[in-house]
Amino acid sequence: MTYKIQIDDLVRDANEEETALIDAQHAASKARDKAEADKAKAKAALLDKLGITANEAALLLG
Amino acid sequence: MANEQTTVPLFVAAEVLTAADMNLSAGTGVPVFANTTTRDAGFGGAGEKVLAEGQLCYLSDSNIVQYYSGASWATVGPASAGALTFIKSQTIGTTVTSVNVTSAFSATYDRYLITLSGGTCTTNRALNMTLGSTTTGYYSSYMYVSYASSTVVGNASSNASSFLDAGVVTSNGLTGRIELNNPFNAVRTEFINFGAGLATNQQPIIGGGFVDNATSYTDFTLTMASTGTMTGGTIRVYGYANS
């Protein structure tokens, strides 16, 4: 994918090295998003198993 | 300093005005004093003008212009004395993935405020921040509570390639306030971020971190944290006066 990068007022296409850096940042964000979604999914599954809501769980934990 | 004086003379009728007298009273326009002590001693003495409302002066030690209100001295300028000083702004271009802002940091300030406003973005997400050409050693974490939930969520990143979520981007605009402490000084740079997303599926965030090196930086880059581009909006950089 070609990214457009801006340096002060100059806008140009990213070179190979710059593209790799942006790709790395995007991949890291994607991994974090997935970990977060997995955690939320596991939490929802546990609440479902216990038969309580998130608010009820929060009340139980004080 | 050639312009500094210790008195503001009062001339009397028939007095001979020498070149030195004229250079002192008229040459500088506004009387120049080394500091407030010499300023106060320069008025009201024998052969000196009595201090009165409207009098101006310049103080060399603090580089400011003052006026006398009739009761006390007040500073005219520069407005930056002891305040937040605007350094530069950068308008974001069209459909760009990252923006590099150069000449933002210098020896003049230790701490900086960077604000994001306006513009639009194709993806409701965040902007990561990097300093100079450093692509490793960023430690940051943040927490947020989504507008649709009361659950506090935390996120952390160690030895990453950027500071996480320095700003929030949505189709309704870019938001964020970033504070950097010591980006120019050759010590670790502290990073603090806070902002509130302008979309119903977003959230306010607050976080912080540091970069694990002692590099001196003059520029920073904001990059889309995920695919998508931004268009328009303004990045502004301010410096906190050191004294």
PDB file of C-alpha atoms in Angstrom, chain B residues 12-237:
ATOM      1  CA  VAL B  12      15.478  73.448  34.422  1.00  0.00           C
ATOM      2  CA  ALA B  13      15.059  76.745  32.577  1.00  0.00           C
ATOM      3  CA  ALA B  14      18.220  78.081  30.894  1.00  0.00           C
ATOM      4  CA  GLU B  15      20.140  74.897  31.602  1.00  0.00           C
ATOM      5  CA  VAL B  16      22.731  73.990  28.950  1.00  0.00           C
ATOM      6  CA  LEU B  17      21.876  70.631  27.388  1.00  0.00           C
ATOM      7  CA  THR B  18      25.032  68.730  26.521  1.00  0.00           C
ATOM      8  CA  ALA B  19      25.330  65.964  23.972  1.00  0.00           C
ATOM      9  CA  ALA B  20      25.511  63.514  26.869  1.00  0.00           C
ATOM     10  CA  ASP B  21      22.258  64.921  28.284  1.00  0.00           C
ATOM     11  CA  MET B  22      20.546  64.537  24.929  1.00  0.00           C
ATOM     12  CA  ASN B  23      21.923  61.045  24.360  1.00  0.00           C
ATOM     13  CA  LEU B  24      20.606  60.018  27.765  1.00  0.00           C
ATOM     14  CA  SER B  25      17.175  61.592  27.623  1.00  0.00           C
ATOM     15  CA  ALA B  26      16.332  61.367  23.943  1.00  0.00           C
ATOM     16  CA  GLY B  27      18.739  58.856  22.436  1.00  0.00           C
ATOM     17  CA  THR B  28      17.026  55.728  23.731  1.00  0.00           C
ATOM     18  CA  GLY B  29      13.435  56.972  23.569  1.00  0.00           C
ATOM     19  CA  VAL B  30      12.334  54.754  26.413  1.00  0.00           C
ATOM     20  CA  PRO B  31      14.685  54.771  29.450  1.00  0.00           C
ATOM     21  CA  VAL B  32      16.616  51.525  29.788  1.00  0.00           C
ATOM     22  CA  PHE B  33      17.507  50.148  33.217  1.00  0.00           C
ATOM     23  CA  ALA B  34      19.528  47.135  34.291  1.00  0.00           C
ATOM     24  CA  ASN B  35      16.789  45.947  36.667  1.00  0.00           C
ATOM     25  CA  THR B  36      13.914  47.128  38.859  1.00  0.00           C
ATOM     26  CA  THR B  37      16.293  48.448  41.541  1.00  0.00           C
ATOM     27  CA  THR B  38      18.079  50.864  39.205  1.00  0.00           C
ATOM     28  CA  ARG B  39      14.699  51.727  37.659  1.00  0.00           C
ATOM     29  CA  ASP B  40      13.244  52.766  41.010  1.00  0.00           C
ATOM     30  CA  ALA B  41      16.391  54.736  41.872  1.00  0.00           C
ATOM     31  CA  GLY B  42      16.274  56.565  38.542  1.00  0.00           C
ATOM     32  CA  PHE B  43      13.257  58.725  39.398  1.00  0.00           C
ATOM     33  CA  GLY B  44      12.464  61.284  42.047  1.00  0.00           C
ATOM     34  CA  GLY B  45      15.960  62.134  43.227  1.00  0.00           C
ATOM     35  CA  ALA B  46      17.740  65.477  42.981  1.00  0.00           C
ATOM     36  CA  GLY B  47      17.716  66.603  39.347  1.00  0.00           C
ATOM     37  CA  GLU B  48      15.578  63.651  38.346  1.00  0.00           C
ATOM     38  CA  LYS B  49      12.125  63.442  36.898  1.00  0.00           C
ATOM     39  CA  VAL B  50       9.346  62.605  39.338  1.00  0.00           C
ATOM     40  CA  LEU B  51       7.765  59.267  38.457  1.00  0.00           C
ATOM     41  CA  ALA B  52       4.261  59.787  37.062  1.00  0.00           C
ATOM     42  CA  GLU B  53       1.521  57.809  35.317  1.00  0.00           C
ATOM     43  CA  GLY B  54       2.322  56.805  31.730  1.00  0.00           C
ATOM     44  CA  GLN B  55       6.081  56.489  32.214  1.00  0.00           C
ATOM     45  CA  LEU B  56       7.654  53.676  30.183  1.00  0.00           C
ATOM     46  CA  CYS B  57      10.849  51.750  30.779  1.00  0.00           C
ATOM     47  CA  TYR B  58      12.779  48.733  29.507  1.00  0.00           C
ATOM     48  CA  LEU B  59      14.456  46.252  31.884  1.00  0.00           C
ATOM     49  CA  SER B  60      17.587  44.549  30.538  1.00  0.00           C
ATOM     50  CA  ASP B  61      17.652  41.654  32.991  1.00  0.00           C
ATOM     51  CA  SER B  62      14.179  40.399  32.087  1.00  0.00           C
ATOM     52  CA  ASN B  63      13.875  41.831  28.538  1.00  0.00           C
ATOM     53  CA  ILE B  64      10.494  43.431  29.156  1.00  0.00           C
ATOM     54  CA  VAL B  65       8.814  46.801  28.595  1.00  0.00           C
ATOM     55  CA  GLN B  66       6.841  48.269  31.486  1.00  0.00           C
ATOM     56  CA  TYR B  67       4.543  51.231  32.127  1.00  0.00           C
ATOM     57  CA  TYR B  68       3.773  53.028  35.364  1.00  0.00           C
ATOM     58  CA  SER B  69       0.058  53.127  36.175  1.00  0.00           C
ATOM     59  CA  GLY B  70       0.342  55.856  38.803  1.00  0.00           C
ATOM     60  CA  ALA B  71       0.502  53.263  41.551  1.00  0.00           C
ATOM     61  CA  SER B  72       2.772  50.480  40.284  1.00  0.00           C
ATOM     62  CA  TRP B  73       4.741  49.156  37.322  1.00  0.00           C
ATOM     63  CA  ALA B  74       3.009  46.733  34.936  1.00  0.00           C
ATOM     64  CA  THR B  75       4.472  44.730  32.090  1.00  0.00           C
ATOM     65  CA  VAL B  76       3.522  45.668  28.541  1.00  0.00           C
ATOM     66  CA  GLY B  77       5.332  42.813  26.849  1.00  0.00           C
ATOM     67  CA  PRO B  78       6.406  40.534  25.504  1.00  0.00           C
ATOM     68  CA  ALA B  79       3.233  38.624  26.332  1.00  0.00           C
ATOM     69  CA  SER B  80       5.278  35.468  26.689  1.00  0.00           C
ATOM     70  CA  ALA B  81       6.871  36.513  29.956  1.00  0.00           C
ATOM     71  CA  GLY B  82       6.016  33.634  32.303  1.00  0.00           C
ATOM     72  CA  ALA B  83       3.374  32.197  30.005  1.00  0.00           C
ATOM     73  CA  LEU B  84       2.656  29.696  27.284  1.00  0.00           C
ATOM     74  CA  THR B  85       4.230  30.772  24.012  1.00  0.00           C
ATOM     75  CA  PHE B  86       2.974  29.823  20.568  1.00  0.00           C
ATOM     76  CA  ILE B  87       5.839  28.294  18.554  1.00  0.00           C
ATOM     77  CA  LYS B  88       4.308  27.102  15.302  1.00  0.00           C
ATOM     78  CA  SER B  89       1.300  25.515  13.662  1.00  0.00           C
ATOM     79  CA  GLN B  90       1.022  22.972  10.875  1.00  0.00           C
ATOM     80  CA  THR B  91      -2.024  22.506   8.679  1.00  0.00           C
ATOM     81  CA  ILE B  92      -2.543  18.849   7.815  1.00  0.00           C
ATOM     82  CA  GLY B  93      -2.665  18.070   4.091  1.00  0.00           C
ATOM     83  CA  THR B  94      -5.105  15.905   2.136  1.00  0.00           C
ATOM     84  CA  THR B  95      -5.387  12.130   2.732  1.00  0.00           C
ATOM     85  CA  VAL B  96      -2.069  11.836   4.543  1.00  0.00           C
ATOM     86  CA  THR B  97      -1.056   8.961   6.817  1.00  0.00           C
ATOM     87  CA  SER B  98       1.529  10.854   8.864  1.00  0.00           C
ATOM     88  CA  VAL B  99       2.634  14.406   9.561  1.00  0.00           C
ATOM     89  CA  ASN B 100       6.174  15.347  10.543  1.00  0.00           C
ATOM     90  CA  VAL B 101       6.533  18.732  12.261  1.00  0.00           C
ATOM     91  CA  THR B 102      10.094  20.052  12.193  1.00  0.00           C
ATOM     92  CA  SER B 103      11.804  22.785  14.231  1.00  0.00           C
ATOM     93  CA  ALA B 104       9.318  22.348  17.058  1.00  0.00           C
ATOM     94  CA  PHE B 105      11.714  21.989  20.000  1.00  0.00           C
ATOM     95  CA  SER B 106      14.719  24.064  21.012  1.00  0.00           C
ATOM     96  CA  ALA B 107      16.821  25.070  23.994  1.00  0.00           C
ATOM     97  CA  THR B 108      14.361  27.887  24.778  1.00  0.00           C
ATOM     98  CA  TYR B 109      11.826  25.623  26.497  1.00  0.00           C
ATOM     99  CA  ASP B 110      11.914  22.425  28.530  1.00  0.00           C
ATOM    100  CA  ARG B 111       8.190  21.569  28.341  1.00  0.00           C
ATOM    101  CA  TYR B 112       5.864  21.748  25.317  1.00  0.00           C
ATOM    102  CA  LEU B 113       2.142  21.516  24.639  1.00  0.00           C
ATOM    103  CA  ILE B 114       0.947  20.128  21.304  1.00  0.00           C
ATOM    104  CA  THR B 115      -2.721  20.417  20.388  1.00  0.00           C
ATOM    105  CA  LEU B 116      -4.754  18.797  17.609  1.00  0.00           C
ATOM    106  CA  SER B 117      -7.973  20.247  16.256  1.00  0.00           C
ATOM    107  CA  GLY B 118     -10.244  20.329  13.225  1.00  0.00           C
ATOM    108  CA  GLY B 119      -9.905  18.165  10.139  1.00  0.00           C
ATOM    109  CA  THR B 120     -11.392  14.781   9.433  1.00  0.00           C
ATOM    110  CA  CYS B 121     -10.303  11.179   9.237  1.00  0.00           C
ATOM    111  CA  THR B 122     -11.442   8.110   7.311  1.00  0.00           C
ATOM    112  CA  THR B 123     -11.119   5.804  10.333  1.00  0.00           C
ATOM    113  CA  ASN B 124     -12.216   6.455  13.905  1.00  0.00           C
ATOM    114  CA  ARG B 125      -9.015   5.520  15.671  1.00  0.00           C
ATOM    115  CA  ALA B 126      -5.893   7.195  17.033  1.00  0.00           C
ATOM    116  CA  LEU B 127      -2.578   8.806  16.175  1.00  0.00           C
ATOM    117  CA  ASN B 128       0.729   7.446  17.398  1.00  0.00           C
ATOM    118  CA  MET B 129       3.675   9.743  18.050  1.00  0.00           C
ATOM    119  CA  THR B 130       7.369   9.324  17.313  1.00  0.00           C
ATOM    120  CA  LEU B 131      10.249  11.679  18.068  1.00  0.00           C
ATOM    121  CA  GLY B 132      12.944  12.409  15.484  1.00  0.00           C
ATOM    122  CA  SER B 133      14.010   9.192  13.769  1.00  0.00           C
ATOM    123  CA  THR B 134      13.674   7.035  16.898  1.00  0.00           C
ATOM    124  CA  THR B 135      11.695   3.860  16.181  1.00  0.00           C
ATOM    125  CA  THR B 136      12.239   1.918  19.404  1.00  0.00           C
ATOM    126  CA  GLY B 137      12.216   2.361  23.158  1.00  0.00           C
ATOM    127  CA  TYR B 138       8.794   3.980  23.571  1.00  0.00           C
ATOM    128  CA  TYR B 139       7.066   3.064  26.837  1.00  0.00           C
ATOM    129  CA  SER B 140       3.495   4.254  27.194  1.00  0.00           C
ATOM    130  CA  SER B 141       0.126   3.279  28.573  1.00  0.00           C
ATOM    131  CA  TYR B 142      -3.299   4.819  28.687  1.00  0.00           C
ATOM    132  CA  MET B 143      -6.778   4.200  29.982  1.00  0.00           C
ATOM    133  CA  TYR B 144     -10.179   5.059  28.687  1.00  0.00           C
ATOM    134  CA  VAL B 145     -13.887   4.653  29.368  1.00  0.00           C
ATOM    135  CA  SER B 146     -16.002   4.310  26.251  1.00  0.00           C
ATOM    136  CA  TYR B 147     -19.016   6.623  25.972  1.00  0.00           C
ATOM    137  CA  ALA B 148     -21.119   3.431  25.672  1.00  0.00           C
ATOM    138  CA  SER B 149     -19.727   1.708  28.781  1.00  0.00           C
ATOM    139  CA  SER B 150     -18.706   2.406  32.356  1.00  0.00           C
ATOM    140  CA  THR B 151     -15.804  -0.038  32.214  1.00  0.00           C
ATOM    141  CA  VAL B 152     -12.313   1.363  32.570  1.00  0.00           C
ATOM    142  CA  VAL B 153      -9.982  -0.185  30.017  1.00  0.00           C
ATOM    143  CA  GLY B 154      -6.207  -0.013  30.141  1.00  0.00           C
ATOM    144  CA  ASN B 155      -3.649  -0.486  27.408  1.00  0.00           C
ATOM    145  CA  ALA B 156       0.118  -0.613  27.671  1.00  0.00           C
ATOM    146  CA  SER B 157       3.102  -0.918  25.409  1.00  0.00           C
ATOM    147  CA  SER B 158       6.751  -1.556  26.326  1.00  0.00           C
ATOM    148  CA  ASN B 159       9.740  -0.829  24.114  1.00  0.00           C
ATOM    149  CA  ALA B 160       7.387  -0.074  21.223  1.00  0.00           C
ATOM    150  CA  SER B 161       7.971   1.746  17.942  1.00  0.00           C
ATOM    151  CA  SER B 162       5.875   4.774  19.005  1.00  0.00           C
ATOM    152  CA  PHE B 163       3.893   6.409  21.804  1.00  0.00           C
ATOM    153  CA  LEU B 164       0.386   4.938  21.807  1.00  0.00           C
ATOM    154  CA  ASP B 165      -2.731   6.935  21.025  1.00  0.00           C
ATOM    155  CA  ALA B 166      -1.244  10.421  21.314  1.00  0.00           C
ATOM    156  CA  GLY B 167      -4.356  11.821  19.666  1.00  0.00           C
ATOM    157  CA  VAL B 168      -7.852  10.661  18.774  1.00  0.00           C
ATOM    158  CA  VAL B 169      -9.067  10.871  15.186  1.00  0.00           C
ATOM    159  CA  THR B 170     -12.630  10.608  13.908  1.00  0.00           C
ATOM    160  CA  SER B 171     -14.607  11.736  10.901  1.00  0.00           C
ATOM    161  CA  ASN B 172     -15.783  14.604  13.115  1.00  0.00           C
ATOM    162  CA  GLY B 173     -12.313  15.908  13.811  1.00  0.00           C
ATOM    163  CA  LEU B 174      -8.918  15.370  15.378  1.00  0.00           C
ATOM    164  CA  THR B 175      -8.512  15.917  19.103  1.00  0.00           C
ATOM    165  CA  GLY B 176      -5.746  15.653  21.613  1.00  0.00           C
ATOM    166  CA  ARG B 177      -3.379  17.469  23.892  1.00  0.00           C
ATOM    167  CA  ILE B 178       0.129  16.152  24.253  1.00  0.00           C
ATOM    168  CA  GLU B 179       2.682  17.372  26.724  1.00  0.00           C
ATOM    169  CA  LEU B 180       6.353  16.619  26.205  1.00  0.00           C
ATOM    170  CA  ASN B 181       8.915  17.299  28.866  1.00  0.00           C
ATOM    171  CA  ASN B 182      12.557  17.664  27.772  1.00  0.00           C
ATOM    172  CA  PRO B 183      12.325  16.624  24.113  1.00  0.00           C
ATOM    173  CA  PHE B 184      15.252  18.894  23.228  1.00  0.00           C
ATOM    174  CA  ASN B 185      17.348  18.302  26.343  1.00  0.00           C
ATOM    175  CA  ALA B 186      19.624  15.268  26.232  1.00  0.00           C
ATOM    176  CA  VAL B 187      17.650  13.319  28.830  1.00  0.00           C
ATOM    177  CA  ARG B 188      14.653  10.978  28.696  1.00  0.00           C
ATOM    178  CA  THR B 189      11.570  12.639  27.226  1.00  0.00           C
ATOM    179  CA  GLU B 190       8.352  12.394  29.230  1.00  0.00           C
ATOM    180  CA  PHE B 191       5.077  12.061  27.294  1.00  0.00           C
ATOM    181  CA  ILE B 192       1.562  12.839  28.579  1.00  0.00           C
ATOM    182  CA  ASN B 193      -1.561  12.616  26.431  1.00  0.00           C
ATOM    183  CA  PHE B 194      -5.226  13.289  26.900  1.00  0.00           C
ATOM    184  CA  GLY B 195      -8.118  13.829  24.542  1.00  0.00           C
ATOM    185  CA  ALA B 196     -11.741  12.971  23.854  1.00  0.00           C
ATOM    186  CA  GLY B 197     -12.931  11.306  20.641  1.00  0.00           C
ATOM    187  CA  LEU B 198     -15.635  13.171  18.744  1.00  0.00           C
ATOM    188  CA  ALA B 199     -17.666  10.089  17.773  1.00  0.00           C
ATOM    189  CA  THR B 200     -20.277   8.029  19.609  1.00  0.00           C
ATOM    190  CA  ASN B 201     -18.156   4.877  19.421  1.00  0.00           C
ATOM    191  CA  GLN B 202     -15.094   6.646  20.831  1.00  0.00           C
ATOM    192  CA  GLN B 203     -13.934   7.652  24.296  1.00  0.00           C
ATOM    193  CA  PRO B 204     -11.841  10.095  26.274  1.00  0.00           C
ATOM    194  CA  ILE B 205      -8.336   8.832  26.957  1.00  0.00           C
ATOM    195  CA  ILE B 206      -5.549   9.774  29.307  1.00  0.00           C
ATOM    196  CA  GLY B 207      -2.085   8.325  29.366  1.00  0.00           C
ATOM    197  CA  GLY B 208       1.624   8.869  29.517  1.00  0.00           C
ATOM    198  CA  GLY B 209       5.042   7.389  29.116  1.00  0.00           C
ATOM    199  CA  PHE B 210       8.631   8.096  28.168  1.00  0.00           C
ATOM    200  CA  VAL B 211      11.194   7.238  25.537  1.00  0.00           C
ATOM    201  CA  ASP B 212      14.121   5.239  26.837  1.00  0.00           C
ATOM    202  CA  ASN B 213      17.058   7.270  25.553  1.00  0.00           C
ATOM    203  CA  ALA B 214      18.770  10.625  26.080  1.00  0.00           C
ATOM    204  CA  THR B 215      18.428  11.908  22.523  1.00  0.00           C
ATOM    205  CA  SER B 216      17.850  15.580  21.766  1.00  0.00           C
ATOM    206  CA  TYR B 217      14.889  16.052  19.417  1.00  0.00           C
ATOM    207  CA  THR B 218      13.740  18.999  17.334  1.00  0.00           C
ATOM    208  CA  ASP B 219      10.827  17.334  15.513  1.00  0.00           C
ATOM    209  CA  PHE B 220       7.979  14.878  15.969  1.00  0.00           C
ATOM    210  CA  THR B 221       5.677  12.792  13.774  1.00  0.00           C
ATOM    211  CA  LEU B 222       2.024  11.834  14.222  1.00  0.00           C
ATOM    212  CA  THR B 223       0.995   8.688  12.354  1.00  0.00           C
ATOM    213  CA  MET B 224      -2.354   6.981  11.897  1.00  0.00           C
ATOM    214  CA  ALA B 225      -2.423   4.023  14.318  1.00  0.00           C
ATOM    215  CA  SER B 226      -4.314   1.941  11.781  1.00  0.00           C
ATOM    216  CA  THR B 227      -5.212   2.110   8.124  1.00  0.00           C
ATOM    217  CA  GLY B 228      -6.947   5.297   7.074  1.00  0.00           C
ATOM    218  CA  THR B 229      -5.967   8.858   6.310  1.00  0.00           C
ATOM    219  CA  MET B 230      -6.518  12.306   7.708  1.00  0.00           C
ATOM    220  CA  THR B 231      -7.331  15.531   5.913  1.00  0.00           C
ATOM    221  CA  GLY B 232      -7.154  19.052   7.234  1.00  0.00           C
ATOM    222  CA  GLY B 233      -6.965  20.044  10.847  1.00  0.00           C
ATOM    223  CA  THR B 234      -4.222  21.873  12.669  1.00  0.00           C
ATOM    224  CA  ILE B 235      -1.331  20.855  14.874  1.00  0.00           C
ATOM    225  CA  ARG B 236      -0.164  23.639  17.155  1.00  0.00           C
ATOM    226  CA  VAL B 237       2.997  23.685  19.256  1.00  0.00           C
TER     227      VAL B 237
END
